[in-house]
Coordinates of C-alpha atoms and ligand atoms in Angstrom, one line a residue:
M60 CA 92.4 74.3 104.0
N61 CA 89.8 75.6 102.6
R62 CA 88.1 76.2 98.2
I63 CA 89.6 79.6 97.7
L64 CA 87.7 80.6 94.4
F65 CA 88.3 84.5 93.5
V66 CA 85.8 86.0 91.8
V67 CA 86.7 89.3 89.5
L68 CA 84.4 92.3 89.4
G69 CA 84.4 95.6 88.3
G70 CA 87.8 95.0 88.2
G71 CA 89.5 93.7 90.4
V72 CA 89.9 90.4 91.8
V73 CA 87.5 89.3 94.9
A74 CA 88.4 85.9 96.4
Y75 CA 85.5 83.8 97.9
S76 CA 86.9 80.8 100.3
V77 CA 84.4 77.9 100.3
A78 CA 84.8 75.4 103.8
N79 CA 84.5 72.1 102.7
S80 CA 84.8 69.3 104.7
E81 CA 85.0 67.3 101.1
N82 CA 88.0 68.7 100.8
Y83 CA 89.9 66.0 102.6
D84 CA 90.1 62.8 102.1
N85 CA 89.0 59.7 104.1
V86 CA 92.7 60.0 105.7
G87 CA 92.2 63.5 106.3
N88 CA 94.9 64.4 103.7
Q89 CA 93.9 67.1 102.1
K90 CA 92.3 66.4 98.5
K91 CA 94.0 67.7 95.2
K92 CA 92.8 70.2 93.6
V93 CA 92.1 68.8 89.8
V94 CA 90.6 71.5 87.2
V95 CA 89.7 69.9 83.6
L96 CA 88.6 72.7 80.9
G97 CA 86.1 71.5 78.3
T98 CA 83.3 68.8 78.1
G99 CA 84.1 66.9 74.7
W100 CA 85.6 64.2 74.0
A101 CA 88.2 64.5 75.3
G102 CA 87.3 66.2 79.0
T103 CA 84.5 63.1 79.8
S104 CA 86.1 60.5 79.1
F105 CA 88.7 62.0 81.3
L106 CA 86.1 62.2 83.4
R107 CA 84.5 58.8 83.1
N108 CA 86.8 57.0 84.1
L109 CA 88.6 58.5 87.2
K110 CA 87.8 56.4 90.6
N111 CA 90.2 57.8 92.8
P112 CA 88.5 59.0 95.3
S113 CA 91.7 61.2 96.8
Y114 CA 90.5 64.4 93.8
D115 CA 89.2 67.5 94.4
V116 CA 87.0 68.1 90.5
Q117 CA 86.6 71.6 89.7
V118 CA 84.7 71.1 85.2
I119 CA 85.1 74.5 83.6
S120 CA 83.0 74.1 80.1
P121 CA 81.0 76.6 77.9
R122 CA 78.8 73.8 77.5
N123 CA 76.5 71.8 80.0
Y124 CA 76.7 68.8 78.1
F125 CA 78.3 65.8 75.6
A126 CA 77.9 66.0 73.1
F127 CA 77.7 63.2 70.8
T128 CA 79.9 64.5 67.3
P129 CA 80.1 61.6 64.8
L130 CA 76.1 62.2 64.9
L131 CA 75.7 65.8 63.9
P132 CA 75.5 65.6 60.1
S133 CA 72.4 63.5 61.5
V134 CA 71.1 66.9 63.3
T135 CA 71.5 68.9 60.5
V136 CA 68.3 67.0 58.5
G137 CA 66.6 65.7 61.3
T138 CA 67.6 62.4 61.2
V139 CA 68.9 61.6 64.6
E140 CA 67.0 64.5 66.9
A141 CA 69.7 67.9 68.5
R142 CA 68.1 66.3 72.4
S143 CA 69.3 63.2 71.2
V144 CA 73.2 63.0 71.1
V145 CA 73.7 65.1 74.0
E146 CA 73.8 64.1 77.4
P147 CA 73.8 66.4 79.9
I148 CA 77.4 66.2 82.3
R149 CA 75.9 66.7 85.8
N150 CA 74.1 63.4 84.7
I151 CA 77.7 61.5 83.3
V152 CA 79.4 63.0 86.6
K153 CA 76.5 62.2 89.5
K154 CA 76.7 58.5 90.7
K155 CA 81.0 59.5 91.0
K156 CA 82.7 58.8 94.0
V157 CA 85.1 61.3 92.8
D158 CA 83.7 64.9 93.5
V159 CA 83.0 66.9 90.5
D160 CA 81.2 70.0 90.5
F161 CA 80.7 72.0 87.0
C162 CA 80.8 75.6 85.8
E163 CA 79.4 76.4 83.5
A164 CA 82.0 79.3 81.5
E165 CA 84.6 79.8 79.3
C166 CA 88.0 79.9 80.7
Y167 CA 90.2 82.9 78.5
K168 CA 93.5 82.3 80.4
I169 CA 95.7 80.1 82.2
D170 CA 98.7 81.7 84.7
A171 CA 100.5 78.2 84.6
K172 CA 103.2 80.2 87.0
K173 CA 100.1 80.8 89.7
K174 CA 97.8 77.3 89.2
K175 CA 95.2 79.5 88.3
V176 CA 92.6 79.5 85.5
Y177 CA 90.6 82.4 84.8
C178 CA 87.0 82.5 83.6
R179 CA 83.9 83.8 83.0
S180 CA 81.3 83.3 82.5
T181 CA 78.7 82.3 79.6
K182 CA 75.9 83.6 80.8
N183 CA 74.2 88.1 80.7
D184 CA 75.8 88.7 83.7
K185 CA 80.6 87.0 82.5
E186 CA 80.9 87.6 85.8
E187 CA 84.5 86.6 86.3
F188 CA 85.8 83.9 88.7
V189 CA 89.6 83.0 88.3
V190 CA 90.3 78.8 90.1
D191 CA 93.3 77.6 91.3
Y192 CA 94.0 74.4 90.7
D193 CA 96.7 71.8 91.3
Y194 CA 96.4 69.6 87.9
L195 CA 95.2 71.6 84.9
V196 CA 94.0 68.7 82.5
V197 CA 92.9 71.4 79.4
A198 CA 90.5 70.0 77.0
M199 CA 89.7 72.3 75.4
G200 CA 88.8 71.1 71.9
A201 CA 90.2 73.7 68.7
R202 CA 87.7 76.1 66.9
V203 CA 87.1 75.9 63.1
N204 CA 89.2 76.6 60.8
T205 CA 88.5 79.7 57.7
F206 CA 92.2 80.3 56.3
N207 CA 91.7 83.3 57.1
T208 CA 88.9 83.1 53.6
P209 CA 87.1 87.0 53.1
G210 CA 84.0 86.5 54.4
V211 CA 83.1 83.0 56.1
E212 CA 83.0 84.4 59.5
E213 CA 79.6 86.5 58.1
N214 CA 78.2 84.4 55.3
C215 CA 79.4 80.7 55.2
L216 CA 77.5 78.0 58.8
Y217 CA 79.4 75.7 60.6
L218 CA 79.0 72.3 61.2
K219 CA 81.0 72.0 64.8
E220 CA 78.7 72.1 67.9
V221 CA 75.0 71.2 68.3
E222 CA 73.5 74.7 67.4
D223 CA 75.5 74.0 64.0
A224 CA 73.5 71.0 63.0
Q225 CA 69.8 73.7 64.5
K226 CA 71.1 75.6 62.5
I227 CA 71.7 74.1 58.4
R228 CA 67.9 72.6 60.0
R229 CA 67.1 75.5 59.7
K230 CA 68.5 77.6 56.3
V231 CA 67.7 74.3 54.5
I232 CA 63.7 74.6 55.1
D233 CA 64.2 78.1 54.5
C234 CA 65.8 78.6 51.4
F235 CA 62.9 76.4 50.4
E236 CA 60.8 77.6 51.8
K237 CA 62.0 80.5 50.0
A238 CA 62.5 79.4 47.1
S239 CA 58.5 77.5 47.2
L240 CA 56.8 81.8 47.3
P241 CA 55.3 82.7 43.9
N242 CA 57.9 86.2 43.2
V243 CA 60.4 84.4 43.1
S244 CA 62.2 84.3 39.8
D245 CA 63.2 81.4 38.6
D246 CA 67.5 82.7 38.5
E247 CA 67.0 82.9 42.4
R248 CA 65.2 79.3 43.5
K249 CA 67.6 78.0 41.1
R250 CA 70.4 80.2 44.1
M251 CA 68.6 79.7 47.4
L252 CA 68.3 76.0 46.3
Q253 CA 71.8 75.7 44.8
F254 CA 73.8 74.7 48.3
V255 CA 77.8 74.8 48.4
V256 CA 79.6 72.7 51.3
V257 CA 83.6 73.6 51.6
G258 CA 86.4 70.8 51.9
G259 CA 85.9 66.5 51.4
G260 CA 87.0 65.1 54.5
P261 CA 84.1 63.2 56.3
T262 CA 82.4 65.8 58.2
G263 CA 81.8 67.3 54.7
V264 CA 81.0 64.3 52.9
E265 CA 78.8 63.0 55.2
F266 CA 77.3 66.4 55.7
A267 CA 76.4 66.4 52.1
A268 CA 75.5 63.1 52.1
E269 CA 73.3 62.9 54.5
L270 CA 71.7 67.0 52.8
H271 CA 71.5 64.6 49.4
D272 CA 69.2 62.4 50.7
F273 CA 67.4 64.3 53.4
V274 CA 66.6 66.1 49.4
S275 CA 65.1 62.7 47.5
E276 CA 63.8 61.2 50.6
D277 CA 61.5 63.5 51.9
L278 CA 61.8 67.0 50.5
V279 CA 61.2 66.5 46.9
K280 CA 57.3 64.7 47.4
L281 CA 56.8 68.3 50.6
Y282 CA 58.3 70.5 46.9
P283 CA 57.6 69.0 44.1
T284 CA 57.1 72.6 42.2
V285 CA 60.9 73.7 43.5
K286 CA 62.4 69.8 42.9
D287 CA 64.8 70.5 39.8
F288 CA 66.6 73.4 41.2
V289 CA 68.0 71.8 43.5
K290 CA 71.8 71.3 43.3
I291 CA 74.4 70.3 46.3
S292 CA 78.0 70.9 45.9
L293 CA 80.7 70.0 47.3
L294 CA 84.6 72.4 46.5
E295 CA 87.4 70.9 47.8
A296 CA 90.9 72.2 47.0
T297 CA 93.2 69.0 46.9
N298 CA 92.4 66.6 44.1
H299 CA 90.0 63.9 46.0
I300 CA 88.0 63.9 48.6
L301 CA 88.2 61.1 51.6
N302 CA 91.6 61.7 51.2
M303 CA 93.1 60.2 55.0
F304 CA 91.4 57.0 53.4
D305 CA 92.4 53.8 51.6
K306 CA 91.9 55.1 47.7
R307 CA 89.5 52.5 47.0
I308 CA 87.4 54.0 49.3
T309 CA 88.0 58.2 48.2
V310 CA 86.7 56.6 44.5
F311 CA 84.1 54.8 46.1
A312 CA 82.6 58.3 47.5
E313 CA 83.3 60.0 44.6
E314 CA 81.5 57.6 41.2
K315 CA 78.3 57.0 44.0
F316 CA 78.1 61.2 44.5
H317 CA 78.8 61.5 40.4
R318 CA 75.6 58.7 40.4
D319 CA 73.8 60.8 42.5
G320 CA 73.8 63.6 41.2
I321 CA 76.5 65.9 43.9
D322 CA 78.4 68.5 41.6
L323 CA 81.6 67.2 43.3
K324 CA 84.4 70.5 42.6
T325 CA 88.0 69.5 43.4
G326 CA 91.4 71.6 42.8
S327 CA 89.3 74.5 43.4
M328 CA 89.6 76.2 46.7
V329 CA 87.8 78.9 48.0
V330 CA 89.4 82.4 47.8
N331 CA 86.0 84.4 48.4
V332 CA 83.1 84.6 49.9
S333 CA 80.2 87.3 50.3
D334 CA 75.9 86.2 50.9
K335 CA 75.4 85.3 47.6
E336 CA 78.5 84.5 45.8
I337 CA 81.7 82.2 46.4
S338 CA 84.3 82.9 44.5
T339 CA 86.9 80.2 44.2
K340 CA 90.1 79.1 42.1
E341 CA 91.1 75.9 39.8
I342 CA 94.4 75.3 41.2
K343 CA 95.6 74.4 38.1
T344 CA 95.0 76.8 36.4
G345 CA 94.1 80.3 38.2
K346 CA 90.9 80.8 36.8
I347 CA 88.7 82.5 39.1
S348 CA 84.7 81.5 39.1
T349 CA 81.7 82.2 41.5
I350 CA 78.9 79.8 42.7
P351 CA 75.6 81.7 43.8
Y352 CA 74.8 79.8 46.6
G353 CA 71.5 79.8 48.5
M354 CA 74.0 78.4 52.0
A355 CA 77.1 77.8 52.3
V356 CA 78.5 75.6 54.8
W357 CA 81.9 75.8 55.7
S358 CA 83.6 72.4 57.0
T359 CA 88.0 72.9 56.1
G360 CA 89.6 71.3 59.3
I361 CA 89.9 72.8 63.3
A362 CA 92.7 75.2 63.9
T363 CA 94.0 76.5 68.0
R364 CA 92.5 78.7 69.8
P365 CA 92.7 81.7 71.0
V366 CA 92.9 80.6 74.7
V367 CA 95.7 78.2 73.9
L368 CA 97.4 80.4 71.8
D369 CA 98.1 83.1 74.8
F370 CA 99.1 80.0 77.0
M371 CA 101.8 79.0 74.3
K372 CA 103.7 82.2 74.1
E373 CA 103.4 82.3 77.8
I374 CA 105.4 78.4 78.2
G375 CA 107.5 78.8 75.0
Q376 CA 105.9 77.5 72.4
A377 CA 105.0 80.6 70.3
N378 CA 106.9 79.7 67.4
R379 CA 103.7 76.7 67.4
R380 CA 100.9 75.9 66.2
V381 CA 99.3 73.4 68.5
L382 CA 100.0 73.0 71.9
A383 CA 102.7 70.5 72.6
T384 CA 102.7 67.9 75.2
D385 CA 105.3 65.1 75.6
E386 CA 103.7 61.1 75.1
W387 CA 102.7 61.8 78.6
L388 CA 100.5 64.3 77.4
R389 CA 101.7 66.3 79.7
V390 CA 102.0 69.5 78.5
E391 CA 105.8 70.8 76.9
G392 CA 107.0 73.0 80.0
T393 CA 105.1 72.7 82.7
N394 CA 104.5 70.7 84.9
D395 CA 101.5 69.9 86.3
I396 CA 99.2 70.3 82.8
Y397 CA 98.0 68.4 80.7
A398 CA 96.3 68.3 77.4
L399 CA 94.9 66.6 75.4
G400 CA 92.5 66.3 72.5
D401 CA 92.4 68.1 69.7
C402 CA 94.1 71.0 71.4
A403 CA 96.4 69.8 71.6
T404 CA 99.8 67.6 69.9
I405 CA 102.6 65.5 70.8
N406 CA 105.2 66.7 70.7
Q407 CA 106.3 64.6 66.3
R408 CA 110.2 66.2 66.1
K409 CA 110.6 64.4 69.8
V410 CA 108.6 61.4 68.6
M411 CA 110.4 61.0 65.0
E412 CA 113.9 61.4 67.5
D413 CA 112.6 58.4 69.3
I414 CA 111.8 56.9 66.4
S415 CA 115.4 56.8 65.1
A416 CA 117.1 56.1 69.1
I417 CA 114.2 52.4 68.3
F418 CA 116.1 51.3 65.5
E419 CA 119.3 52.3 67.3
K420 CA 118.6 50.5 69.3
A421 CA 116.9 47.1 67.7
D422 CA 121.1 47.2 65.9
K423 CA 122.0 44.9 68.6
D424 CA 125.8 44.8 67.3
Q425 CA 126.0 48.3 66.6
S426 CA 126.4 46.9 62.4
G427 CA 124.5 50.0 61.4
T428 CA 122.4 48.2 59.4
L429 CA 119.6 46.0 60.7
T430 CA 117.8 42.0 60.0
V431 CA 115.5 42.1 58.7
K432 CA 113.6 40.5 62.0
E433 CA 115.1 43.2 64.1
F434 CA 113.5 45.9 61.8
Q435 CA 110.6 44.5 62.3
D436 CA 110.3 43.6 65.4
A437 CA 111.5 48.0 65.7
V438 CA 108.8 48.7 63.1
N439 CA 105.9 47.1 65.4
D440 CA 106.7 48.3 67.9
I441 CA 107.0 51.6 66.7
C442 CA 103.3 51.8 65.1
D443 CA 102.1 50.2 68.3
R444 CA 104.0 53.0 70.1
Y445 CA 102.7 55.9 67.0
P446 CA 99.7 55.3 65.3
Q447 CA 100.1 58.5 63.2
V448 CA 103.2 56.2 61.6
Q449 CA 100.9 53.6 61.9
L450 CA 97.7 54.8 59.9
Y451 CA 100.0 56.6 57.1
L452 CA 100.9 52.9 56.1
K453 CA 97.5 51.6 56.2
N454 CA 96.5 54.6 53.7
K455 CA 99.6 53.8 52.0
N456 CA 97.5 50.3 52.0
M457 CA 101.4 49.0 52.9
S458 CA 101.9 46.1 55.7
S459 CA 104.7 46.9 56.6
I460 CA 107.2 49.7 56.3
V461 CA 109.7 47.7 54.8
D462 CA 106.7 48.5 51.3
L463 CA 108.8 51.9 51.4
L464 CA 111.6 51.6 51.5
K465 CA 111.1 48.6 48.7
E466 CA 109.6 51.9 47.0
T467 CA 112.2 53.9 47.4
K468 CA 114.8 50.5 46.9
G469 CA 113.3 49.0 44.1
D470 CA 114.7 46.2 44.8
V471 CA 113.6 43.6 47.4
V472 CA 115.1 44.6 51.0
K473 CA 116.9 42.2 53.1
E474 CA 118.8 43.7 55.8
I475 CA 118.7 47.5 56.1
S476 CA 120.8 50.5 57.6
V477 CA 119.1 53.0 59.9
D478 CA 120.8 55.2 57.6
E479 CA 118.4 54.0 55.1
F480 CA 115.6 53.5 58.0
K481 CA 116.4 57.4 58.0
S482 CA 116.2 58.6 55.0
A483 CA 112.9 56.8 54.8
L484 CA 111.7 57.5 57.5
S485 CA 111.2 61.9 56.3
Q486 CA 108.6 61.0 53.5
V487 CA 106.7 59.7 56.4
D488 CA 107.9 62.7 58.2
S489 CA 105.3 64.7 56.4
Q490 CA 102.4 62.4 56.6
V491 CA 103.3 62.1 60.6
K492 CA 102.7 65.4 61.1
N493 CA 98.8 65.4 59.6
F494 CA 97.3 63.3 62.2
P495 CA 94.0 63.7 62.2
A496 CA 91.9 65.7 65.1
T497 CA 89.9 62.6 66.2
A498 CA 87.2 61.9 69.0
Q499 CA 88.6 57.8 68.9
V500 CA 92.1 60.3 70.0
A501 CA 90.6 62.5 72.1
A502 CA 88.2 59.4 74.3
Q503 CA 91.4 56.9 74.4
Q504 CA 93.6 60.6 75.8
G505 CA 91.1 60.9 78.4
T506 CA 90.3 57.1 79.8
Y507 CA 94.7 56.7 80.1
L508 CA 95.1 60.2 81.7
A509 CA 91.9 58.8 83.9
D510 CA 94.3 55.8 84.8
C511 CA 97.0 57.5 86.1
F512 CA 95.7 60.4 87.8
N513 CA 94.3 57.5 89.5
R514 CA 97.4 55.2 90.1
M515 CA 99.1 58.8 90.6
D516 CA 99.3 58.4 94.1
K517 CA 100.4 54.9 94.7
C518 CA 103.1 55.9 91.9
E519 CA 104.1 58.2 94.1
K520 CA 104.9 56.4 96.8
H521 CA 106.9 53.3 94.6
P522 CA 108.3 56.3 92.2
E523 CA 111.1 54.0 90.9
G524 CA 108.0 53.1 88.4
P525 CA 107.1 50.0 85.8
I526 CA 109.7 48.0 85.8
R527 CA 109.3 49.1 81.8
F528 CA 110.2 52.4 82.4
R529 CA 113.3 51.4 85.3
E530 CA 116.4 51.7 82.8
S531 CA 116.0 55.0 81.9
G532 CA 113.5 56.3 85.9
R533 CA 112.5 59.4 83.8
H534 CA 108.9 58.2 84.1
R535 CA 105.7 56.7 85.9
F536 CA 102.9 55.3 83.7
R537 CA 104.2 53.6 80.7
P538 CA 103.3 56.4 77.3
F539 CA 99.9 56.4 76.1
R540 CA 99.5 54.9 73.1
Y541 CA 96.9 54.4 71.5
K542 CA 94.6 51.9 69.3
H543 CA 93.0 52.9 65.6
L544 CA 89.7 50.9 65.9
G545 CA 89.3 51.3 61.9
Q546 CA 86.5 54.3 61.1
F547 CA 83.6 55.4 59.4
A548 CA 82.2 57.4 56.4
P549 CA 78.8 57.4 56.1
L550 CA 78.1 57.8 52.4
G551 CA 74.3 58.8 51.9
G552 CA 71.7 56.1 50.7
E553 CA 72.4 54.3 53.8
Q554 CA 76.0 53.0 52.4
T555 CA 78.6 53.6 54.8
A556 CA 82.3 52.7 53.7
A557 CA 84.0 51.3 56.3
Q558 CA 88.2 51.7 57.4
L559 CA 89.2 48.9 59.9
P560 CA 92.6 47.9 61.4
G561 CA 93.9 44.7 59.4
D562 CA 93.8 46.7 55.7
W563 CA 89.0 45.1 56.5
V564 CA 87.5 47.8 53.3
S565 CA 84.1 47.4 53.4
I566 CA 81.7 49.4 51.7
G567 CA 78.0 49.2 51.0
H568 CA 74.7 48.7 52.7
S569 CA 76.2 45.6 55.4
S570 CA 79.3 48.6 56.6
Q571 CA 76.5 50.7 57.2
W572 CA 74.5 48.2 59.6
L573 CA 77.8 48.7 61.2
W574 CA 77.5 51.6 61.5
Y575 CA 74.4 51.3 62.9
S576 CA 76.1 48.6 66.0
V577 CA 78.6 50.9 67.1
Y578 CA 77.5 54.8 67.3
A579 CA 74.6 52.9 68.9
S580 CA 76.9 51.2 71.3
K581 CA 78.7 54.2 72.1
Q582 CA 76.6 56.3 73.2
V583 CA 77.6 57.0 76.1
S584 CA 74.2 56.5 78.6
W585 CA 71.1 54.4 77.7
R586 CA 69.2 57.6 78.0
T587 CA 70.8 58.8 74.1
R588 CA 71.2 55.3 72.8
S589 CA 67.8 54.9 73.2
L590 CA 66.4 57.9 71.8
V591 CA 68.9 58.2 69.1
V592 CA 68.0 53.6 67.8
S593 CA 64.8 55.7 68.5
D594 CA 65.0 58.9 65.7
W595 CA 66.1 55.8 63.6
M596 CA 63.3 53.9 63.6
R597 CA 61.0 57.2 63.5
R598 CA 62.3 58.3 60.7
F599 CA 62.4 55.2 59.0
I600 CA 58.6 54.9 59.0
F601 CA 57.4 58.3 59.3
G602 CA 60.8 60.3 56.9
R603 CA 62.0 63.4 58.6
D604 CA 60.5 66.2 60.1
S605 CA 60.4 69.1 58.6
S606 CA 58.8 71.6 59.8
Q607 CA 60.3 75.1 60.8
I608 CA 60.9 75.3 64.3
Ligands
FAD1229 P1 85.7 68.9 71.3 O1 84.1 67.4 71.7 O2 85.1 70.3 70.7 O3 84.7 69.9 73.1 C1 85.9 71.1 73.8 C2 84.7 71.2 74.6 O4 85.3 72.2 75.1 C3 83.9 71.1 74.8 O5 82.9 71.1 75.3 C4 83.2 73.4 75.0 O6 82.8 73.7 75.1 C5 84.7 73.0 75.4 N1 85.8 75.0 75.7 C6 85.7 75.0 74.2 N2 85.7 76.7 74.8 C7 86.6 76.4 76.0 C8 87.4 77.1 76.6 N3 87.7 78.1 77.1 N4 87.4 77.0 78.1 C9 87.2 75.8 78.7 N5 85.9 75.1 78.3 C10 85.9 74.8 76.3 N6 85.3 62.3 65.0 C11 85.7 60.7 65.3 O7 87.2 60.0 65.7 N7 84.7 60.1 64.0 C12 83.4 60.6 64.0 O8 83.0 60.5 63.3 C13 83.5 62.1 64.3 N8 82.3 62.3 63.8 C14 83.0 64.2 63.3 C15 81.9 65.5 62.7 C16 81.7 66.5 62.5 C17 80.6 67.1 62.7 C18 82.4 66.6 63.8 C19 82.7 68.0 64.4 C20 83.6 66.2 64.1 C21 83.9 65.2 64.1 N9 85.4 63.8 65.2 C22 84.8 62.4 64.5 C23 85.5 64.5 65.3 C24 86.0 65.0 67.5 O9 84.0 65.8 67.2 C25 86.5 65.8 67.7 O10 88.4 64.7 67.1 C26 86.4 65.2 69.1 O11 85.2 66.2 69.4 C27 87.7 65.6 69.2 O12 87.0 66.3 71.5 P2 88.1 66.9 72.2 O13 87.4 66.7 73.6 O14 89.1 66.9 71.9 O15 87.3 68.7 72.0

C-alpha cells in the first residue's frame, strides 16, 4: 500500500497518495508507519537509536533541529553561540538505515480512533495536512507555565527555546545601551538595569549566575558609567532555591548569590507584571511590593500543551493534568500511541499500587511483617524501577526508606509491617508526584522505546516475552527504568554544584571542569562538540561578545 498524505485546503481534505517502493522491507512486507511528533530530547533520542529498517518513519516538528537545552542559559549571554547548541535533525537521521522523512510543521490534533495526526505547516501559508500512522510517538515536550499570572505573557521573556535565549541576549545589551543614553534620569537607569529572574529552579538559578558573570566580567568594563546601577534579583515563591537538590547545595548557592550581590527574594510570589513593574506578594505576611524592572525572565516550570490536553480529553484522561502512560510508555487508553519526555508522565496511582504490591509479595510467609533484609530487597527493587522514589530518598539524604520509617517510628526498626510501610509511603507519595521533567529522563525514554521498536517484530513472533514477565504474560518488554546519573547546578564564577549518584555532592571549581567534560561529551555530533568547546575557549581568551545583532 502507498503512503497516504491528506492535505486540508480551504476546509476540504485532499488526500495525497505517494507511490513509494521504499514502503516495503527487503522481504516484501509492508513497512509499519511510525510517526514521531517532536525533535527534542525524547524524539531525537528515539530516532538516533531506532535501527530496525522495517519501519517507515515520519517526523513532524515545528523546528528542524535538535537543541541542547542545558546550554541555553550560556546562550543568553554569549558564552556559547546559538548555532553551537543546535544540530539539524536531517543531519542526525541521514546516515540511518531506517527510512526517515521530516516535515517542518506542528501537530494540532491527534485522532486516536482513526489513527491520524492533523498538522499545520509553520511557514506563512500554514498549509494543513493529515498523516496516518501505525504507531505514534508523542514527544512534544511542554510549554512554559505562567500559572495564569496577569501580564506575564505580554511582558516577560522565557527561557525555553533557542529563540528565547537569543531574545534575552539582545534585550540585556539593549537595556545597557538605553541606560547609557545621555538624557536618561538616574531613576530610569536604575529601572532599566534591574534584571529580574522569576523562579529559583535550576534554569532560573543558572541564568542568574550567567548574567552575573556577563555583567561582572564583561559589561562593567564596556559600560563603566552605568555599572553601579545594575541589579540582578531572583524571586522564588518557596523558602529556598534549588529545592530539588541536596540541602548543602541549596545553602552554598544561596550564600554565593548573597556574596555576589544577587538579590535573592524567597517566599515571594509574583502576582502581576506590568510593562515596567513586577508586583510580588510575600507569602507569610501577604504584603504586596513592586519592583521596577528593565528585563524580566520567567522560569517557573512547565505545563501541558493545548494539543495534548485536547488529546487527553479524547482518550478519557480529561481529569488529569499531564498525559499518563503505563510503565512501558504506552498512553493509557490507547493501543499504539507512546508518549515520552516532558509531555507525559508514568501514571503514579498505578505506580503506588505497584509499590504496595511489591511489598505484599516480599512478605513471603504472609505474616504481615517483613524482615529488614526482605524489606531492603523490596526497597531496592522499587528504587530500581521508580526513579521518583529513589530521587526523593536521595534528596532527603537517606540511604534507604528504612530511615524514613525510623523517622516516623522514632526507634530502630527490626521488622516492618506492610501497613507501617504503607503509612510511611503516604509521606513519600506527594513527593513522588513531583518527578522532575529532565533531558536525562526524556533521552533515556527515547532510547528505551527505540530498543522496544527494534525488537518488536522478534517479540511478535515470540509473544511469550522475556522470562521475567512470562508469569504475568502482560507485556513483551521489561518496563522502562530510569538510571539517575546525577545533576548539575552551575552557580557562576567557574563554580558548579554536582549531585551524583550515591549521595556524592561536590561544589566548586573541580565540579565546573566535570560539567565542561560531561556537557562536551553529551553533544549529539562532533560538529556541535567542537563548536561548543571552541566557544568556551573563545570566551576564556576574548570574553563574551556584546554586539547587539
Ligand atoms: P523538548 O526537548 O522540549 O522537545 C519538544 C519537541 O516537540 C520540540 O522539537 C518541539 O519543537 C516539538 N513540538 C512542540 N510542539 C509541537 C507540536 N504541536 N507538534 C509537533 N512537535 C511539537 N534537563 C536536564 O536533564 N539537565 C539540564 O541541565 C537541563 N537544563 C535545561 C535548561 C533549560 C534552559 C531548559 C529550558 C530545560 C532544561 N532541561 C534540562 C530540561 C530539558 O530540556 C527537558 O526536560 C527536555 O527538553 C524534555 O525533552 P522533550 O523531548 O520531552 O521536550
